[in-house]
Short mmCIF file of C-alpha atoms in Angstrom, two decimals:
data_model
loop_
_atom_site.label_atom_id
_atom_site.label_comp_id
_atom_site.label_asym_id
_atom_site.label_seq_id
_atom_site.Cartn_x
_atom_site.Cartn_y
_atom_site.Cartn_z
CA MET P 16 86.83 -64.71 51.23
CA THR P 17 84.23 -61.75 50.88
CA THR P 18 82.41 -60.29 53.33
CA GLU P 19 79.66 -58.91 50.55
CA ALA P 20 76.42 -60.23 50.92
CA LEU P 21 74.80 -61.88 47.75
CA PRO P 22 71.82 -60.21 46.62
CA THR P 23 68.45 -61.88 47.48
CA ALA P 24 65.08 -61.49 46.25
CA THR P 25 63.60 -60.44 49.68
CA GLN P 26 65.74 -57.29 50.10
CA PRO P 27 63.84 -54.00 50.82
CA PRO P 28 62.85 -51.73 48.40
CA PRO P 29 64.85 -48.58 47.61
CA ALA P 30 64.58 -45.74 50.49
CA HIS P 31 63.21 -43.49 48.22
CA THR P 32 60.07 -45.69 47.44
CA ARG P 33 59.69 -47.04 51.11
CA SER P 34 56.30 -46.34 53.29
CA PRO P 35 57.18 -43.68 56.08
CA HIS P 36 54.58 -45.77 58.10
CA GLY P 37 54.69 -49.25 59.59
CA GLY P 38 51.86 -51.90 60.51
CA TRP P 39 48.63 -51.56 58.30
CA LEU P 40 49.11 -48.16 56.91
CA ALA P 41 52.35 -49.31 55.37
CA GLU P 42 50.32 -52.12 53.67
CA PHE P 43 47.66 -50.53 53.17
CA ARG P 44 45.02 -53.07 52.34
CA ILE P 45 41.84 -51.61 51.28
CA ASP P 46 38.77 -53.07 50.55
CA PRO P 47 38.36 -51.58 46.89
CA ARG P 48 34.35 -52.33 46.60
CA LEU P 49 33.50 -50.89 50.17
CA MET P 50 35.84 -47.62 49.64
CA ARG P 51 33.80 -47.26 46.25
CA LEU P 52 30.32 -47.81 48.22
CA PHE P 53 31.37 -45.21 50.47
CA VAL P 54 32.29 -42.74 47.69
CA TYR P 55 29.61 -43.39 46.25
CA SER P 56 27.77 -42.55 49.26
CA GLY P 57 28.24 -39.07 48.73
CA LEU P 58 25.99 -38.65 45.53
CA LEU P 59 23.36 -39.49 47.38
CA ASN P 60 23.55 -36.54 49.04
CA VAL P 61 24.02 -34.69 45.96
CA ALA P 62 21.07 -36.15 44.49
CA ALA P 63 18.94 -35.56 47.61
CA VAL P 64 19.65 -31.88 46.76
CA GLY P 65 17.74 -31.87 43.62
CA ILE P 66 15.14 -34.30 44.48
CA GLY P 67 14.30 -33.15 48.29
CA PHE P 68 15.94 -29.64 48.59
CA ALA P 69 14.81 -28.28 44.97
CA LEU P 70 12.00 -30.25 43.82
CA LEU P 71 10.17 -31.27 46.87
CA MET P 72 11.04 -28.41 49.11
CA HIS P 73 11.04 -25.93 46.56
CA MET P 74 13.86 -24.21 48.04
CA VAL P 75 15.59 -23.59 44.59
CA PRO P 76 15.33 -20.49 43.93
CA PRO P 77 14.87 -19.82 47.57
CA PRO P 78 12.31 -17.53 49.16
CA SER P 79 13.16 -13.98 49.92
CA PRO P 80 14.30 -13.07 53.06
CA THR P 81 12.37 -10.04 52.63
CA TRP P 82 8.92 -11.51 52.71
CA SER P 83 6.71 -10.47 55.47
CA LYS P 84 5.49 -13.46 58.12
CA MET P 85 2.61 -13.72 56.44
CA GLN P 86 3.87 -14.17 52.80
CA THR P 87 6.06 -16.67 54.60
CA LEU P 88 3.49 -18.36 56.18
CA HIS P 89 1.30 -18.56 53.16
CA TRP P 90 4.31 -20.42 51.01
CA VAL P 91 4.68 -22.99 53.82
CA GLN P 92 1.05 -23.66 53.86
CA GLN P 93 0.87 -24.10 50.18
CA HIS P 94 3.80 -26.56 49.84
CA ARG P 95 3.69 -28.32 53.46
CA THR P 96 3.35 -31.95 52.58
CA SER P 97 5.92 -31.36 49.66
CA ILE P 98 8.10 -29.87 52.10
CA LEU P 99 7.66 -32.34 54.73
CA ILE P 100 8.48 -35.30 52.31
CA GLY P 101 11.73 -33.14 51.29
CA ALA P 102 13.14 -32.42 54.43
CA LEU P 103 12.63 -35.97 55.51
CA ILE P 104 14.34 -37.09 52.34
CA CYS P 105 17.12 -34.64 53.16
CA THR P 106 17.72 -35.52 56.88
CA PHE P 107 17.80 -38.76 55.43
CA PHE P 108 20.55 -38.69 52.59
CA TRP P 109 22.41 -35.83 53.77
CA CYS P 110 24.33 -37.64 56.74
CA PHE P 111 25.95 -39.90 54.15
CA PHE P 112 28.34 -36.64 53.78
CA VAL P 113 29.94 -38.63 56.91
CA THR P 114 30.68 -41.91 55.14
CA TRP P 115 31.78 -39.75 51.71
CA MET P 116 34.23 -38.17 53.83
CA ALA P 117 35.82 -41.49 55.41
CA PRO P 118 37.52 -42.26 52.65
CA ILE P 119 39.22 -39.38 52.19
CA LEU P 120 40.31 -39.23 55.61
CA LEU P 121 41.82 -42.27 55.26
CA TYR P 122 43.95 -41.11 52.45
CA ILE P 123 44.68 -37.93 54.34
CA ARG P 124 45.89 -40.02 56.92
CA ARG P 125 48.03 -42.02 54.77
CA MET P 126 49.60 -38.47 53.54
CA GLU P 127 51.02 -37.79 57.12
CA ARG P 128 53.11 -39.01 59.93
CA THR P 129 51.42 -38.05 62.95
CA PRO P 130 47.66 -37.95 62.29
CA LEU P 131 47.48 -34.00 63.45
CA LEU P 132 45.36 -33.11 60.17
CA THR P 133 43.63 -36.20 60.26
CA THR P 134 42.46 -35.66 63.96
CA ALA P 135 41.35 -32.07 62.80
CA GLY P 136 39.35 -33.70 59.90
CA VAL P 137 37.65 -36.09 61.79
CA LEU P 138 36.64 -33.69 64.33
CA LEU P 139 35.42 -31.25 61.69
CA VAL P 140 33.21 -33.90 59.99
CA ALA P 141 31.47 -35.39 62.77
CA GLY P 142 30.52 -31.63 63.20
CA GLY P 143 29.69 -31.20 60.38
CA GLY P 144 27.51 -34.42 60.01
CA ALA P 145 25.68 -33.29 62.88
CA VAL P 146 25.17 -29.58 61.24
CA ILE P 147 24.01 -30.98 57.87
CA THR P 148 21.15 -33.05 59.91
CA MET P 149 19.91 -30.39 61.71
CA ILE P 150 19.06 -28.16 58.32
CA ALA P 151 16.32 -30.21 57.20
CA VAL P 152 15.27 -30.51 60.69
CA ALA P 153 14.64 -26.80 60.97
CA TRP P 154 12.72 -26.78 57.98
CA THR P 155 10.61 -30.04 59.05
CA ILE P 156 9.44 -27.81 62.27
CA MET P 157 8.97 -24.87 60.49
CA ALA P 158 6.16 -27.18 58.03
CA PHE P 159 4.98 -28.92 61.19
CA ARG P 160 3.91 -25.62 62.74
CA ALA P 161 2.47 -24.22 59.67
CA GLU P 162 -0.38 -21.98 61.96
CA ASP P 163 1.98 -19.64 63.54
CA ALA P 164 3.71 -17.21 61.23
CA THR P 165 6.64 -16.18 63.89
CA THR P 166 7.68 -19.68 64.25
CA VAL P 167 7.47 -20.54 60.38
CA GLN P 168 9.57 -17.61 59.63
CA THR P 169 12.05 -18.49 62.67
CA PHE P 170 12.77 -21.61 61.17
CA LEU P 171 12.65 -21.19 57.54
CA ASP P 172 15.61 -18.61 58.24
CA LEU P 173 17.37 -20.81 60.87
CA GLY P 174 17.21 -23.65 57.96
CA PHE P 175 19.22 -21.51 55.60
CA PHE P 176 21.45 -19.96 58.31
CA LEU P 177 22.40 -23.74 59.24
CA PHE P 178 22.76 -24.80 55.47
CA LEU P 179 24.71 -21.33 54.47
CA TYR P 180 26.18 -19.97 57.60
CA THR P 181 28.35 -22.91 58.84
CA TRP P 182 30.46 -23.16 55.87
CA PRO P 183 33.84 -22.45 57.95
CA GLY P 184 33.74 -25.86 59.28
CA PHE P 185 33.20 -27.40 55.89
CA ALA P 186 35.90 -24.86 54.27
CA LEU P 187 38.91 -25.90 56.85
CA VAL P 188 37.95 -29.63 55.63
CA MET P 189 38.95 -28.27 52.08
CA VAL P 190 41.97 -26.61 53.69
CA ILE P 191 42.89 -29.84 55.77
CA ILE P 192 43.05 -31.60 51.80
CA ALA P 193 45.03 -29.12 50.87
CA ILE P 194 47.80 -29.16 53.42
CA ALA P 195 47.81 -33.03 53.25
CA ILE P 196 48.89 -32.71 49.56
CA PHE P 197 51.02 -30.26 49.73
CA GLN P 198 52.85 -31.94 52.93
CA ASN P 199 52.78 -35.42 51.45
CA VAL P 200 54.86 -37.71 53.27
CA HIS P 201 54.13 -41.01 51.10
CA PRO P 202 56.73 -41.55 48.26
CA THR P 203 54.34 -41.98 45.65
CA PRO P 204 51.89 -39.08 45.21
CA ILE P 205 48.19 -40.41 46.12
CA LEU P 206 45.91 -37.22 45.25
CA PRO P 207 47.22 -34.84 42.72
CA ARG P 208 48.69 -31.56 43.58
CA TRP P 209 46.15 -29.65 41.48
CA LEU P 210 43.23 -30.79 43.57
CA ALA P 211 45.12 -29.02 46.61
CA TYR P 212 44.69 -25.59 44.60
CA TYR P 213 40.91 -26.63 43.74
CA ASN P 214 40.47 -27.20 47.90
CA LEU P 215 41.80 -23.56 48.24
CA PHE P 216 39.36 -22.32 45.67
CA ALA P 217 36.71 -23.86 46.77
CA ALA P 218 37.16 -23.08 50.77
CA MET P 219 37.52 -19.36 49.88
CA ALA P 220 34.51 -19.22 47.31
CA MET P 221 32.35 -20.08 50.23
CA ALA P 222 33.35 -17.14 52.24
CA PRO P 223 30.73 -14.64 50.87
CA ALA P 224 28.33 -16.62 53.21
CA SER P 225 29.59 -15.06 56.24
CA PHE P 226 27.69 -11.79 55.30
CA MET P 227 24.05 -13.17 54.87
CA GLY P 228 23.32 -11.81 58.22
CA LEU P 229 24.00 -8.02 57.21
CA PHE P 230 21.71 -8.21 54.28
CA LYS P 231 18.15 -9.21 53.11
CA THR P 232 18.21 -7.93 49.95
CA GLY P 233 21.02 -8.43 46.65
CA PRO P 234 23.80 -10.64 46.35
CA LEU P 235 24.80 -11.49 50.16
CA ALA P 236 21.45 -12.31 51.26
CA TYR P 237 20.52 -16.08 51.64
CA ASP P 238 18.72 -16.09 48.10
CA GLY P 239 21.58 -13.88 46.55
CA VAL P 240 24.24 -14.54 44.04
CA LEU P 241 27.03 -14.85 46.37
CA SER P 242 25.67 -16.20 49.40
CA PHE P 243 23.22 -18.78 47.79
CA TRP P 244 24.07 -19.57 44.37
CA LEU P 245 27.88 -19.45 44.51
CA VAL P 246 28.22 -21.00 47.63
CA CYS P 247 25.99 -24.04 46.74
CA ILE P 248 27.22 -24.43 43.50
CA ASP P 249 30.87 -24.55 44.46
CA PHE P 250 30.30 -27.07 47.48
CA PHE P 251 28.15 -29.48 45.79
CA THR P 252 30.74 -29.01 42.43
CA TRP P 253 33.60 -29.81 44.99
CA MET P 254 31.81 -33.39 46.01
CA ILE P 255 31.48 -34.10 42.17
CA VAL P 256 34.92 -33.51 41.73
CA MET P 257 36.54 -35.08 45.06
CA THR P 258 33.88 -37.87 44.15
CA ILE P 259 35.60 -38.43 40.69
CA VAL P 260 39.41 -38.29 41.79
CA MET P 261 38.64 -40.49 44.91
CA LEU P 262 37.27 -43.14 42.45
CA LYS P 263 40.77 -42.84 40.44
CA ALA P 264 42.64 -43.10 43.50
CA ILE P 265 41.08 -46.38 44.65
CA ARG P 266 41.65 -47.83 41.25
CA LYS P 267 45.38 -47.22 41.49
CA ASP P 268 45.11 -48.77 44.78
CA GLU P 269 43.43 -51.62 43.81
CA GLN P 270 45.79 -52.11 40.85
CA ARG P 271 48.50 -51.98 43.32
CA LEU P 272 47.05 -54.66 45.40
CA GLN P 273 46.69 -56.98 42.57
CA GLN P 274 50.51 -56.87 41.84
CA ILE P 275 51.48 -57.91 45.78
CA MET O 19 59.98 -11.98 28.42
CA GLU O 20 62.20 -14.85 28.83
CA ALA O 21 60.85 -17.88 31.22
CA ARG O 22 64.07 -18.25 32.59
CA PRO O 23 63.59 -21.31 35.51
CA ILE O 24 64.77 -20.03 39.06
CA PRO O 25 68.08 -22.04 39.88
CA THR O 26 67.43 -24.88 41.81
CA THR O 27 69.32 -27.57 44.18
CA ILE O 28 67.45 -29.90 41.98
CA PRO O 29 69.58 -30.74 38.74
CA GLY O 30 67.55 -29.95 35.85
CA PRO O 31 67.00 -32.69 32.92
CA ALA O 32 69.83 -33.62 31.09
CA GLY O 33 70.89 -31.85 27.65
CA GLY O 34 69.85 -28.42 27.46
CA ARG O 35 72.39 -25.46 26.43
CA ASN O 36 75.09 -26.98 27.26
CA GLY O 37 74.37 -30.76 27.06
CA ALA O 38 74.53 -32.73 23.35
CA ALA O 39 70.85 -33.66 23.05
CA PRO O 40 70.07 -36.11 20.44
CA ASP O 41 68.32 -35.44 17.03
CA ASP O 42 65.51 -37.23 18.22
CA ALA O 43 65.26 -35.97 21.63
CA PRO O 44 61.46 -34.65 22.36
CA PRO O 45 60.69 -30.85 22.04
CA GLN O 46 61.37 -29.00 25.35
CA ARG O 47 58.29 -28.18 27.25
CA ARG O 48 57.07 -25.24 27.96
CA HIS O 49 57.64 -23.59 31.41
CA VAL O 50 54.36 -23.33 33.17
CA PRO O 51 54.86 -20.25 36.20
CA GLY O 52 54.50 -22.00 39.44
CA GLU O 53 52.68 -25.09 38.94
CA PRO O 54 50.23 -26.27 36.64
CA GLY O 55 47.90 -26.92 39.24
CA LEU O 56 48.23 -23.60 40.71
CA TRP O 57 46.48 -22.21 37.59
CA VAL O 58 42.97 -24.31 38.89
CA LEU O 59 42.96 -21.66 41.89
CA LEU O 60 43.88 -18.65 39.93
CA LEU O 61 41.42 -19.05 37.01
CA GLY O 62 38.62 -20.56 39.43
CA GLU O 63 39.16 -16.85 41.20
CA MET O 64 38.85 -15.29 38.05
CA THR O 65 35.93 -16.84 37.07
CA VAL O 66 33.88 -15.85 40.27
CA PHE O 67 35.28 -12.48 39.75
CA ALA O 68 34.21 -12.32 36.11
CA VAL O 69 30.49 -13.57 37.41
CA LEU O 70 30.28 -10.55 39.60
CA PHE O 71 31.62 -8.09 37.24
CA GLY O 72 28.66 -9.74 35.14
CA VAL O 73 25.98 -9.29 37.92
CA PHE O 74 27.10 -5.99 38.72
CA MET O 75 26.95 -4.82 34.85
CA HIS O 76 23.26 -6.64 34.95
CA SER O 77 22.48 -4.82 38.13
CA ARG O 78 23.46 -1.10 36.83
CA ASN O 79 21.73 -2.07 33.31
CA GLU O 80 18.72 -2.06 35.22
CA GLN O 81 19.51 1.49 37.17
CA PRO O 82 21.60 3.31 34.60
CA ALA O 83 20.95 7.03 36.36
CA LEU O 84 21.14 5.84 39.71
CA TYR O 85 24.45 4.38 39.11
CA ALA O 86 25.66 7.05 36.86
CA GLN O 87 24.73 9.79 39.89
CA GLN O 88 26.14 7.47 42.41
CA GLN O 89 29.52 6.99 40.99
CA LEU O 90 29.84 10.64 40.72
CA GLU O 91 30.02 10.40 44.50
CA LEU O 92 33.15 7.98 44.49
CA HIS O 93 36.77 10.08 44.61
CA ARG O 94 38.41 9.08 41.46
CA ASN O 95 41.81 10.10 43.27
CA PHE O 96 41.32 7.08 45.82
CA GLY O 97 40.72 4.43 42.95
CA GLY O 98 43.88 6.37 40.64
CA ILE O 99 46.16 6.26 43.51
CA ASN O 100 45.17 2.54 44.42
CA THR O 101 45.49 1.61 40.43
CA LEU O 102 49.29 3.19 40.68
CA LEU O 103 50.05 1.51 43.77
CA LEU O 104 49.07 -2.02 42.23
CA LEU O 105 50.76 -1.40 39.27
CA THR O 106 53.89 -0.20 40.55
CA SER O 107 53.69 -3.40 43.31
CA SER O 108 53.60 -5.70 40.09
CA LEU O 109 56.53 -4.39 38.41
CA ALA O 110 58.14 -4.63 41.62
CA VAL O 111 57.24 -8.19 41.98
CA VAL O 112 58.59 -8.87 38.17
CA ILE O 113 62.05 -7.24 39.21
CA GLY O 114 61.81 -9.33 42.51
CA LEU O 115 61.53 -12.46 40.35
CA HIS O 116 64.18 -11.91 37.85
CA ALA O 117 66.65 -10.80 40.99
CA ILE O 118 65.70 -14.12 42.12
CA ARG O 119 66.32 -16.14 38.96
CA ARG O 120 69.47 -14.09 38.46
CA GLN O 121 70.46 -14.99 42.28
CA LEU O 122 70.87 -11.22 43.39
CA PRO O 123 69.29 -11.76 47.10
CA ARG O 124 69.52 -8.45 47.87
CA LEU O 125 67.63 -6.46 44.91
CA ALA O 126 65.24 -9.65 45.34
CA ARG O 127 64.70 -8.90 49.00
CA ALA O 128 64.16 -4.86 48.33
CA SER O 129 62.11 -5.19 45.36
CA ILE O 130 59.28 -7.89 47.29
CA ALA O 131 59.44 -5.33 49.96
CA ALA O 132 58.68 -2.50 48.10
CA ALA O 133 55.69 -4.51 46.71
CA MET O 134 54.36 -5.51 49.98
CA LEU O 135 54.83 -1.88 51.15
CA CYS O 136 52.79 -0.83 47.90
CA GLY O 137 50.17 -3.43 49.14
CA ALA O 138 50.07 -2.12 52.63
CA ALA O 139 49.19 1.66 51.68
CA PHE O 140 46.91 -0.04 48.90
CA LEU O 141 44.96 -1.17 52.05
CA ALA O 142 45.52 2.28 53.99
CA ASN O 143 44.13 4.23 51.42
CA LYS O 144 41.22 2.19 50.98
CA TYR O 145 40.27 2.62 54.57
CA LEU O 146 40.61 5.95 54.12
CA GLU O 147 37.98 5.78 50.76
CA TRP O 148 35.96 3.37 53.17
CA SER O 149 36.14 6.12 56.35
CA SER O 150 35.29 8.96 53.68
CA LEU O 151 32.16 7.15 51.85
CA LEU O 152 30.70 5.84 55.26
CA ASN O 153 30.86 9.55 57.16
CA HIS O 154 29.04 10.91 54.00
CA HIS O 155 26.23 8.14 54.33
CA HIS O 156 27.17 6.21 52.01
CA ASN O 157 27.17 2.27 52.90
CA PRO O 158 26.60 -1.16 51.80
CA HIS O 159 22.96 -1.01 53.09
CA GLY O 160 21.98 2.42 51.21
CA ASP O 161 21.50 1.95 47.60
CA ASN O 162 22.55 -1.30 44.93
CA PHE O 163 25.54 0.78 43.39
CA PHE O 164 27.41 1.01 47.01
CA LEU O 165 25.86 -2.37 48.27
CA TYR O 166 27.98 -4.13 44.88
CA PHE O 167 30.89 -1.21 45.65
CA PHE O 168 31.52 -2.14 49.27
CA VAL O 169 31.01 -5.89 48.03
CA LEU O 170 33.47 -6.33 45.41
CA THR O 171 36.16 -3.94 46.92
CA GLY O 172 35.82 -5.64 49.95
CA LEU O 173 36.55 -9.24 48.36
CA HIS O 174 39.09 -7.57 46.17
CA ALA O 175 40.91 -6.26 49.61
CA PHE O 176 40.35 -9.71 51.22
CA HIS O 177 42.28 -11.21 48.43
CA VAL O 178 45.09 -8.11 48.80
CA LEU O 179 45.42 -9.12 52.46
CA ILE O 180 46.23 -13.07 51.43
CA GLY O 181 48.38 -12.14 48.81
CA MET O 182 50.68 -10.16 51.72
CA GLY O 183 50.63 -13.17 53.28
CA VAL O 184 51.93 -15.11 50.03
CA LEU O 185 54.62 -12.12 49.65
CA THR O 186 55.77 -12.52 52.88
CA ALA O 187 56.61 -15.85 52.42
CA VAL O 188 57.99 -15.11 49.24
CA LEU O 189 60.25 -12.73 50.65
CA MET O 190 61.64 -15.42 53.31
CA LEU O 191 62.27 -17.51 50.56
CA ALA O 192 64.12 -14.63 48.60
CA ARG O 193 66.65 -14.75 51.12
CA LYS O 194 68.09 -18.29 50.36
CA PRO O 195 70.84 -18.74 48.00
CA LEU O 196 69.34 -21.78 45.89
CA LEU O 197 65.63 -23.15 45.90
CA SER O 198 64.22 -26.27 46.01
CA LYS O 199 62.32 -27.20 43.01
CA THR O 200 59.18 -27.09 45.49
CA GLN O 201 59.83 -23.68 46.86
CA SER O 202 60.67 -22.01 43.46
CA ALA O 203 57.35 -23.30 42.13
CA PHE O 204 55.81 -21.23 45.09
CA VAL O 205 57.76 -18.16 44.43
CA GLU O 206 56.65 -18.08 40.78
CA GLY O 207 53.10 -19.44 41.97
CA GLY O 208 53.08 -16.49 44.84
CA THR O 209 54.13 -13.72 42.41
CA CYS O 210 51.39 -14.78 39.95
CA PHE O 211 48.67 -14.81 42.27
CA TRP O 212 49.87 -11.23 43.01
CA HIS O 213 49.42 -10.12 39.32
CA MET O 214 46.26 -11.61 39.71
CA VAL O 215 44.82 -9.50 42.41
CA ASP O 216 46.41 -6.51 40.34
CA LEU O 217 44.76 -7.46 37.34
CA LEU O 218 41.76 -7.65 39.15
CA TRP O 219 41.76 -4.22 40.68
CA VAL O 220 42.09 -2.55 37.16
CA VAL O 221 39.20 -4.16 36.01
CA LEU O 222 37.18 -3.32 39.11
CA PHE O 223 38.78 0.18 38.59
CA ALA O 224 37.26 0.91 35.53
CA LEU O 225 34.12 -0.89 36.23
CA LEU O 226 33.21 1.13 39.53
CA TYR O 227 35.04 4.46 38.77
CA LEU O 228 35.23 5.00 35.25
CA VAL O 229 32.33 3.33 32.93
CA HIS O 230 29.47 5.56 31.91
#
């Protein structure tokens, strides 16, 4: 008589391929259509930059911080209606940053055991969402009070400082994504390792915006090569790269679910 | 230079020098220092700096007389010493990496520590140079030359600081007799990052101190 168990079809998978999670995280039955919808919502955010911010608000290239109060007032009065419509579009569509980040946070959750990075990510995205919504509100008030030169200049500055100077929170989100990829506990890699390095680069490239308070001219002013152009190109390219990678990850998950 | 991999706790692919590789075996893949993804970060950083160098040269072409005059205010000795320090540190890092590959932990630790010492001396020298310039009323708000000088050297010094952190981690790993595959990739990647910091300084030195 032998004590050896007969092999059965319901044997658990080998240890090295087993998910470290239990419950819904082990199964991870995503709704690919809803996930894709959330990811695509980020493209609305990017589109609003082109249409609302650049085209309607005339903010690309940005007005110079060296302009006098009267120069700024004249510029705002000239484009008042257009700025108000652009700000309305930006306020509405920029809040989609939060829905765009949700699938990324879900994948971060899958890459770690205890949800520390996820918690920090959720908090940062919630705060970032509030900041993003406030940017165009500042420019709305600027155009709304387009008769007082001091108010107009102050709110133009406030909008740009909210837009660029608040980079650390967003850079931290990038660093969190990088750490999650490096520390991935899931047996099959969910996001590629090069993406971790890319996120570290994207986070570092936004650092020059920290110096915009010290300069009104040159590359570090809020219309400068470093503080404006580098930060904007870096951030919105990052959104597009992350969108492409997330769509691939969702497709992979969809194929996995079809095999079950 | 032979790109010999660091000995790891994980066995490499079958075949190789002692194994009997079949004739139809695929050709051996070229070894990428660190890991391929790391080069996204390194090339990205170098692209950003290349754009900055271009912006500097563009600004210089607009005011050649001012740039030539203000360049004379710089002490080339500071720049020259810093160049020597970083080149020496790069050499030390290469020796350290070879020592790790040949499993000579004592030499590896000494070399990486020497590279870090050079990095610290670079930052101390930078502090002295900046203090001297500020005492002579040359600051970022003065003119375009000194604005770019402080911005470019400041950004580079920030990278030196990050590099020092990376070398600290490499130094800690150099104590281990055997490294995991990820750890050995980190050691190679970390040294590549330090070489990039060195390379950027060599270009910066030429642009800021030497080009007329």
